[in-house]
Coordinates of N, CA and C in Angstrom, one line a residue:
E1 N 5.1 -8.5 7.3 CA 5.7 -7.3 7.8 C 5.6 -7.3 9.4
A2 N 4.5 -7.8 9.9 CA 4.4 -7.8 11.4 C 5.5 -8.7 12.0
E3 N 5.7 -9.8 11.3 CA 6.7 -10.8 11.8 C 8.1 -10.2 11.7
I4 N 8.4 -9.5 10.6 CA 9.7 -8.8 10.5 C 9.9 -7.8 11.6
G5 N 8.9 -7.0 11.8 CA 8.9 -5.9 12.9 C 9.2 -6.6 14.2
Q6 N 8.5 -7.7 14.5 CA 8.6 -8.3 15.8 C 10.0 -8.9 15.9
A7 N 10.5 -9.6 14.9 CA 11.8 -10.2 14.9 C 12.9 -9.1 15.1
W8 N 12.8 -8.0 14.3 CA 13.8 -7.0 14.4 C 13.8 -6.4 15.8
T9 N 12.7 -6.0 16.4 CA 12.7 -5.4 17.7 C 13.2 -6.3 18.7
A10 N 12.9 -7.6 18.6 CA 13.4 -8.6 19.5 C 15.0 -8.8 19.4
S11 N 15.5 -8.5 18.2 CA 16.9 -8.8 17.9 C 17.8 -7.8 18.6
G12 N 17.3 -6.6 18.8 CA 18.1 -5.5 19.4 C 19.0 -4.8 18.4
V13 N 18.9 -5.2 17.1 CA 19.7 -4.6 16.1 C 19.3 -3.1 15.9
P14 N 20.2 -2.2 15.9 CA 19.8 -0.8 15.7 C 19.2 -0.6 14.3
R15 N 18.2 0.3 14.2 CA 17.5 0.5 13.0 C 18.4 1.0 11.9
E16 N 19.4 1.8 12.2 CA 20.3 2.2 11.1 C 21.2 1.1 10.5
Q17 N 21.2 0.0 11.1 CA 21.9 -1.2 10.6 C 21.1 -2.1 9.7
L18 N 19.8 -1.7 9.5 CA 18.9 -2.5 8.7 C 18.5 -1.7 7.4
A19 N 18.3 -2.5 6.4 CA 17.8 -1.9 5.1 C 16.4 -2.6 4.9
L20 N 15.4 -1.8 5.2 CA 14.0 -2.3 5.1 C 13.3 -1.9 3.8
T21 N 12.8 -2.8 3.1 CA 12.0 -2.6 1.8 C 10.6 -3.1 2.0
T22 N 9.7 -2.4 1.4 CA 8.3 -2.9 1.4 C 7.7 -2.6 0.0
K23 N 6.6 -3.3 -0.3 CA 6.0 -3.0 -1.6 C 4.5 -2.6 -1.3
I24 N 4.0 -1.7 -2.2 CA 2.7 -1.3 -2.1 C 1.9 -2.3 -3.0
W25 N 0.8 -2.8 -2.5 CA 0.0 -3.8 -3.2 C -0.9 -3.0 -4.2
T26 N -1.3 -3.6 -5.3 CA -2.1 -3.0 -6.3 C -3.4 -2.3 -5.8
A27 N -4.0 -2.9 -4.8 CA -5.3 -2.3 -4.3 C -5.0 -0.9 -3.7
N28 N -3.8 -0.6 -3.4 CA -3.5 0.7 -2.7 C -2.7 1.7 -3.5
Y29 N -2.8 1.6 -4.9 CA -2.1 2.5 -5.7 C -2.7 3.9 -5.8
A30 N -4.0 4.1 -5.6 CA -4.6 5.4 -5.7 C -4.0 6.3 -4.7
A31 N -4.0 7.6 -5.1 CA -3.4 8.6 -4.3 C -3.9 8.7 -2.8
D32 N -5.2 8.4 -2.6 CA -5.8 8.5 -1.3 C -5.5 7.2 -0.5
K33 N -5.0 6.2 -1.1 CA -4.7 4.9 -0.4 C -3.3 4.6 -0.1
L34 N -2.4 5.1 -1.0 CA -1.0 4.7 -0.9 C -0.3 5.1 0.4
V35 N -0.4 6.4 0.8 CA 0.3 6.8 2.0 C -0.3 6.0 3.3
P36 N -1.7 5.9 3.4 CA -2.2 5.2 4.5 C -1.7 3.7 4.5
S37 N -1.6 3.1 3.3 CA -1.1 1.7 3.2 C 0.3 1.7 3.7
L38 N 1.1 2.6 3.3 CA 2.5 2.6 3.7 C 2.6 2.8 5.2
R39 N 1.8 3.7 5.8 CA 1.8 3.9 7.2 C 1.4 2.7 8.0
E40 N 0.5 1.9 7.4 CA 0.1 0.6 8.0 C 1.3 -0.3 8.0
S41 N 2.0 -0.4 6.9 CA 3.2 -1.2 6.8 C 4.3 -0.8 7.9
L42 N 4.5 0.5 8.0 CA 5.4 1.0 9.0 C 5.0 0.6 10.4
D43 N 3.7 0.7 10.7 CA 3.3 0.2 12.0 C 3.6 -1.2 12.2
K44 N 3.3 -2.1 11.2 CA 3.6 -3.5 11.3 C 5.1 -3.7 11.5
L45 N 5.9 -2.9 10.8 CA 7.4 -3.1 10.8 C 8.0 -2.5 12.1
R46 N 7.2 -1.7 12.8 CA 7.6 -1.0 14.0 C 8.7 0.0 13.8
T47 N 8.5 0.8 12.7 CA 9.5 1.8 12.4 C 8.8 3.0 11.8
D48 N 9.5 4.2 11.8 CA 8.9 5.4 11.2 C 9.2 5.6 9.7
H49 N 10.1 4.7 9.2 CA 10.4 4.9 7.8 C 11.0 3.5 7.3
V50 N 10.9 3.3 6.0 CA 11.6 2.2 5.3 C 12.7 2.8 4.4
D51 N 13.6 2.0 4.0 CA 14.6 2.5 3.1 C 14.2 2.5 1.6
L52 N 13.3 1.7 1.3 CA 12.8 1.6 -0.1 C 11.4 1.1 -0.1
T53 N 10.5 1.9 -0.9 CA 9.2 1.5 -1.1 C 9.0 1.3 -2.6
L54 N 8.4 0.1 -2.9 CA 8.3 -0.3 -4.3 C 6.8 -0.4 -4.7
I55 N 6.5 -0.1 -6.0 CA 5.2 -0.4 -6.5 C 5.3 -1.9 -6.9
H56 N 4.4 -2.7 -6.4 CA 4.6 -4.2 -6.5 C 4.5 -4.7 -7.9
W57 N 3.5 -4.2 -8.7 CA 3.3 -4.6 -10.1 C 2.7 -3.4 -10.8
P58 N 2.8 -3.3 -12.1 CA 2.0 -2.3 -12.8 C 0.5 -2.4 -12.4
S59 N -0.2 -1.3 -12.4 CA -1.6 -1.4 -12.1 C -2.4 -2.3 -13.1
P60 N -3.1 -3.3 -12.6 CA -3.8 -4.2 -13.5 C -4.8 -3.4 -14.3
G61 N -4.7 -3.6 -15.6 CA -5.6 -2.9 -16.5 C -5.4 -1.4 -16.5
D62 N -4.3 -0.9 -16.0 CA -4.1 0.5 -15.9 C -5.2 1.2 -15.2
A63 N -5.8 0.5 -14.2 CA -6.9 1.1 -13.4 C -6.5 2.4 -12.7
V64 N -5.3 2.4 -12.2 CA -4.8 3.7 -11.6 C -3.6 4.2 -12.5
P65 N -3.7 5.4 -13.0 CA -2.6 5.9 -13.8 C -1.3 5.8 -13.1
L66 N -0.2 5.4 -13.8 CA 1.1 5.3 -13.2 C 1.5 6.6 -12.6
K67 N 1.2 7.7 -13.3 CA 1.6 9.1 -12.8 C 1.0 9.3 -11.4
D68 N -0.2 8.9 -11.2 CA -0.9 9.1 -9.9 C -0.2 8.3 -8.8
T69 N 0.2 7.1 -9.1 CA 0.9 6.2 -8.1 C 2.2 6.8 -7.8
L70 N 3.0 7.2 -8.9 CA 4.3 7.7 -8.6 C 4.3 9.0 -7.9
D71 N 3.3 9.9 -8.1 CA 3.2 11.1 -7.4 C 2.9 10.8 -5.9
A72 N 2.1 9.8 -5.6 CA 1.8 9.4 -4.2 C 3.0 8.9 -3.6
L73 N 3.8 8.1 -4.3 CA 5.1 7.6 -3.7 C 6.1 8.8 -3.4
I74 N 6.1 9.7 -4.3 CA 7.0 10.9 -4.1 C 6.5 11.7 -2.9
D75 N 5.2 11.8 -2.7 CA 4.6 12.4 -1.5 C 5.1 11.6 -0.2
A76 N 5.0 10.3 -0.3 CA 5.5 9.5 0.9 C 6.9 9.7 1.2
K77 N 7.7 9.9 0.1 CA 9.2 10.2 0.3 C 9.3 11.6 1.0
R78 N 8.6 12.5 0.5 CA 8.7 13.9 1.1 C 8.2 13.9 2.5
L79 N 7.3 13.0 2.9 CA 6.8 13.0 4.3 C 7.8 12.2 5.1
G80 N 8.9 11.7 4.6 CA 9.9 10.9 5.3 C 9.5 9.5 5.7
L81 N 8.5 9.0 5.0 CA 8.1 7.6 5.3 C 9.0 6.6 4.6
T82 N 9.7 7.0 3.5 CA 10.6 6.1 2.8 C 11.7 7.0 2.3
R83 N 12.9 6.4 2.3 CA 14.1 7.1 1.8 C 14.2 7.0 0.3
A84 N 13.7 6.0 -0.4 CA 13.8 5.8 -1.8 C 12.5 5.1 -2.3
I85 N 12.2 5.3 -3.6 CA 11.1 4.7 -4.2 C 11.5 4.0 -5.5
G86 N 10.7 3.1 -5.9 CA 11.1 2.4 -7.1 C 10.0 1.4 -7.6
L87 N 10.3 0.6 -8.6 CA 9.4 -0.3 -9.3 C 9.8 -1.7 -9.1
S88 N 8.8 -2.6 -9.2 CA 9.0 -4.0 -9.1 C 8.2 -4.7 -10.2
N89 N 8.7 -5.6 -10.9 CA 8.0 -6.4 -11.9 C 7.5 -5.5 -13.1
F90 N 8.2 -4.5 -13.4 CA 7.9 -3.7 -14.6 C 8.8 -4.1 -15.8
T91 N 8.2 -3.9 -17.0 CA 9.0 -4.2 -18.2 C 9.9 -3.0 -18.4
V92 N 10.8 -3.1 -19.4 CA 11.7 -2.0 -19.8 C 10.8 -0.8 -20.2
A93 N 9.8 -1.1 -21.0 CA 9.0 0.0 -21.6 C 8.3 0.7 -20.4
Q94 N 7.8 0.0 -19.4 CA 7.1 0.6 -18.3 C 8.1 1.4 -17.4
M95 N 9.3 0.8 -17.3 CA 10.3 1.6 -16.5 C 10.6 2.9 -17.2
R96 N 10.8 2.9 -18.5 CA 11.0 4.1 -19.2 C 9.9 5.1 -19.1
E97 N 8.7 4.6 -19.1 CA 7.5 5.4 -19.0 C 7.6 6.1 -17.6
A98 N 7.9 5.4 -16.5 CA 8.0 5.9 -15.2 C 9.0 7.0 -15.1
V99 N 10.2 6.7 -15.7 CA 11.3 7.7 -15.7 C 10.8 9.0 -16.4
A100 N 10.1 8.8 -17.5 CA 9.7 9.9 -18.3 C 8.6 10.8 -17.5
L101 N 7.9 10.1 -16.7 CA 6.8 10.8 -15.9 C 7.4 11.6 -14.7
V102 N 8.4 11.0 -14.0 CA 8.9 11.7 -12.8 C 10.3 12.1 -12.8
G103 N 11.1 11.6 -13.8 CA 12.5 11.9 -13.9 C 13.3 10.8 -13.2
A104 N 14.5 10.5 -13.8 CA 15.3 9.4 -13.3 C 15.8 9.6 -11.9
G105 N 15.9 10.8 -11.5 CA 16.4 11.1 -10.1 C 15.4 10.7 -9.0
E106 N 14.2 10.5 -9.3 CA 13.2 10.1 -8.3 C 13.2 8.6 -8.0
L107 N 13.7 7.8 -9.0 CA 13.6 6.3 -8.8 C 14.9 5.7 -8.5
A108 N 15.0 4.8 -7.6 CA 16.2 4.1 -7.2 C 16.6 3.2 -8.4
A109 N 18.0 3.0 -8.5 CA 18.5 2.1 -9.6 C 19.8 1.5 -9.1
G110 N 20.1 0.3 -9.7 CA 21.2 -0.5 -9.4 C 21.0 -1.9 -10.0
A111 N 21.9 -2.8 -9.7 CA 21.6 -4.1 -10.3 C 22.5 -5.2 -9.5
R112 N 22.1 -6.4 -9.6 CA 22.8 -7.5 -9.1 C 22.4 -8.8 -9.9
L113 N 23.1 -9.9 -9.7 CA 22.7 -11.1 -10.3 C 22.1 -12.1 -9.3
Q114 N 21.1 -12.8 -9.8 CA 20.5 -13.9 -9.0 C 21.6 -15.0 -8.8
P115 N 21.5 -15.9 -7.9 CA 22.5 -17.0 -7.7 C 22.6 -17.8 -9.0
D116 N 21.5 -17.9 -9.8 CA 21.6 -18.7 -11.0 C 22.1 -17.9 -12.2
G117 N 22.5 -16.6 -12.0 CA 23.0 -15.8 -13.0 C 22.1 -14.9 -13.7
R118 N 20.8 -15.0 -13.5 CA 19.8 -14.1 -14.1 C 19.9 -12.7 -13.5
P119 N 20.0 -11.7 -14.4 CA 20.1 -10.3 -13.9 C 18.7 -9.8 -13.4
V120 N 18.8 -9.2 -12.2 CA 17.6 -8.6 -11.6 C 18.1 -7.3 -10.9
L121 N 17.2 -6.6 -10.4 CA 17.6 -5.4 -9.6 C 17.2 -5.6 -8.2
F122 N 17.8 -4.9 -7.2 CA 17.6 -5.2 -5.8 C 17.1 -4.0 -5.0
E123 N 17.2 -4.1 -3.7 CA 16.6 -3.1 -2.8 C 16.8 -1.7 -3.3
M124 N 18.0 -1.2 -3.4 CA 18.1 0.2 -3.9 C 18.2 0.2 -5.4
A125 N 17.8 -0.8 -6.0 CA 17.7 -0.9 -7.5 C 16.5 -1.7 -7.9
P126 N 15.3 -1.1 -7.6 CA 14.1 -1.9 -7.6 C 13.5 -2.3 -9.0
L127 N 14.2 -1.9 -10.1 CA 13.6 -2.2 -11.4 C 13.7 -3.7 -11.6
N128 N 12.9 -4.5 -10.9 CA 13.0 -6.0 -10.8 C 12.5 -6.6 -12.1
V129 N 13.5 -7.0 -12.9 CA 13.1 -7.6 -14.2 C 14.0 -8.8 -14.5
W130 N 13.6 -9.6 -15.4 CA 14.2 -10.9 -15.7 C 14.9 -11.0 -17.0
D131 N 14.7 -10.0 -17.9 CA 15.4 -10.2 -19.2 C 16.6 -9.3 -19.3
L132 N 17.5 -9.7 -20.2 CA 18.8 -9.1 -20.3 C 18.7 -7.7 -20.8
A133 N 17.8 -7.3 -21.7 CA 17.7 -6.0 -22.1 C 17.3 -5.0 -21.0
A134 N 16.4 -5.5 -20.1 CA 16.0 -4.7 -18.9 C 17.2 -4.5 -18.0
A135 N 18.0 -5.6 -17.8 CA 19.2 -5.5 -16.9 C 20.2 -4.5 -17.5
H136 N 20.4 -4.5 -18.8 CA 21.3 -3.6 -19.4 C 20.8 -2.2 -19.2
W137 N 19.5 -1.9 -19.4 CA 19.0 -0.6 -19.1 C 19.2 -0.1 -17.7
A138 N 19.0 -1.0 -16.7 CA 19.2 -0.7 -15.3 C 20.6 -0.4 -15.0
V139 N 21.5 -1.2 -15.6 CA 23.0 -0.9 -15.3 C 23.4 0.4 -15.9
E140 N 22.9 0.8 -17.1 CA 23.1 2.1 -17.7 C 22.6 3.2 -16.8
Q141 N 21.4 3.0 -16.2 CA 20.8 4.0 -15.3 C 21.7 4.2 -14.1
A142 N 22.2 3.1 -13.5 CA 23.1 3.2 -12.4 C 24.4 3.9 -12.7
A143 N 24.9 3.6 -13.9 CA 26.2 4.2 -14.3 C 26.0 5.7 -14.5
A144 N 24.9 6.0 -15.1 CA 24.6 7.5 -15.4 C 24.5 8.3 -14.1
R145 N 24.1 7.6 -13.1 CA 24.0 8.3 -11.8 C 25.2 8.2 -10.9
G146 N 26.3 7.7 -11.5 CA 27.6 7.6 -10.8 C 27.6 6.5 -9.8
L147 N 26.7 5.5 -9.9 CA 26.7 4.4 -9.0 C 27.6 3.2 -9.4
G148 N 28.3 3.5 -10.5 CA 29.2 2.4 -11.0 C 28.5 1.3 -11.8
R149 N 29.2 0.3 -12.1 CA 28.7 -0.8 -12.8 C 28.8 -2.0 -11.9
P150 N 27.8 -2.4 -11.2 CA 27.9 -3.5 -10.3 C 28.3 -4.8 -10.9
F151 N 28.0 -5.0 -12.2 CA 28.5 -6.2 -12.9 C 28.5 -5.9 -14.4
S152 N 29.1 -6.8 -15.1 CA 29.2 -6.7 -16.5 C 28.2 -7.6 -17.2
L153 N 27.5 -7.2 -18.2 CA 26.6 -8.0 -18.9 C 27.1 -8.4 -20.3
G154 N 28.4 -8.5 -20.4 CA 29.0 -9.0 -21.6 C 29.2 -8.0 -22.7

């Protein structure tokens, strides 16, 4: 993150022309750690907000309840530290659980294809998964929100 912040500020590119995404590491999922961790990332990136903040992985061993982490992410969004929040490396079942906990409107969604054709989700579509069923689910979520169908999955 520090290198990205340094390169960006040296480039002279206006902040509004960048889409910055960061991930919260598992050690910082607890409510009292998430926002300070994000603020540290923002300092390194030399900005006051990112466009997307992701939960890096599901909490190992469910040490921190998903609801607690999602609530902390929502707080970060309300504080203006991130424009959107989402998930990374979650299964379809885990994504559905997250949506059930906070509502589909709280989580970013969309989809794209990897260069090798594998479906994954991207910056404003953070449900980063590798199987076709998960990609179908993500595309349906994007379509339900009026974001269109970025690609067809057959």
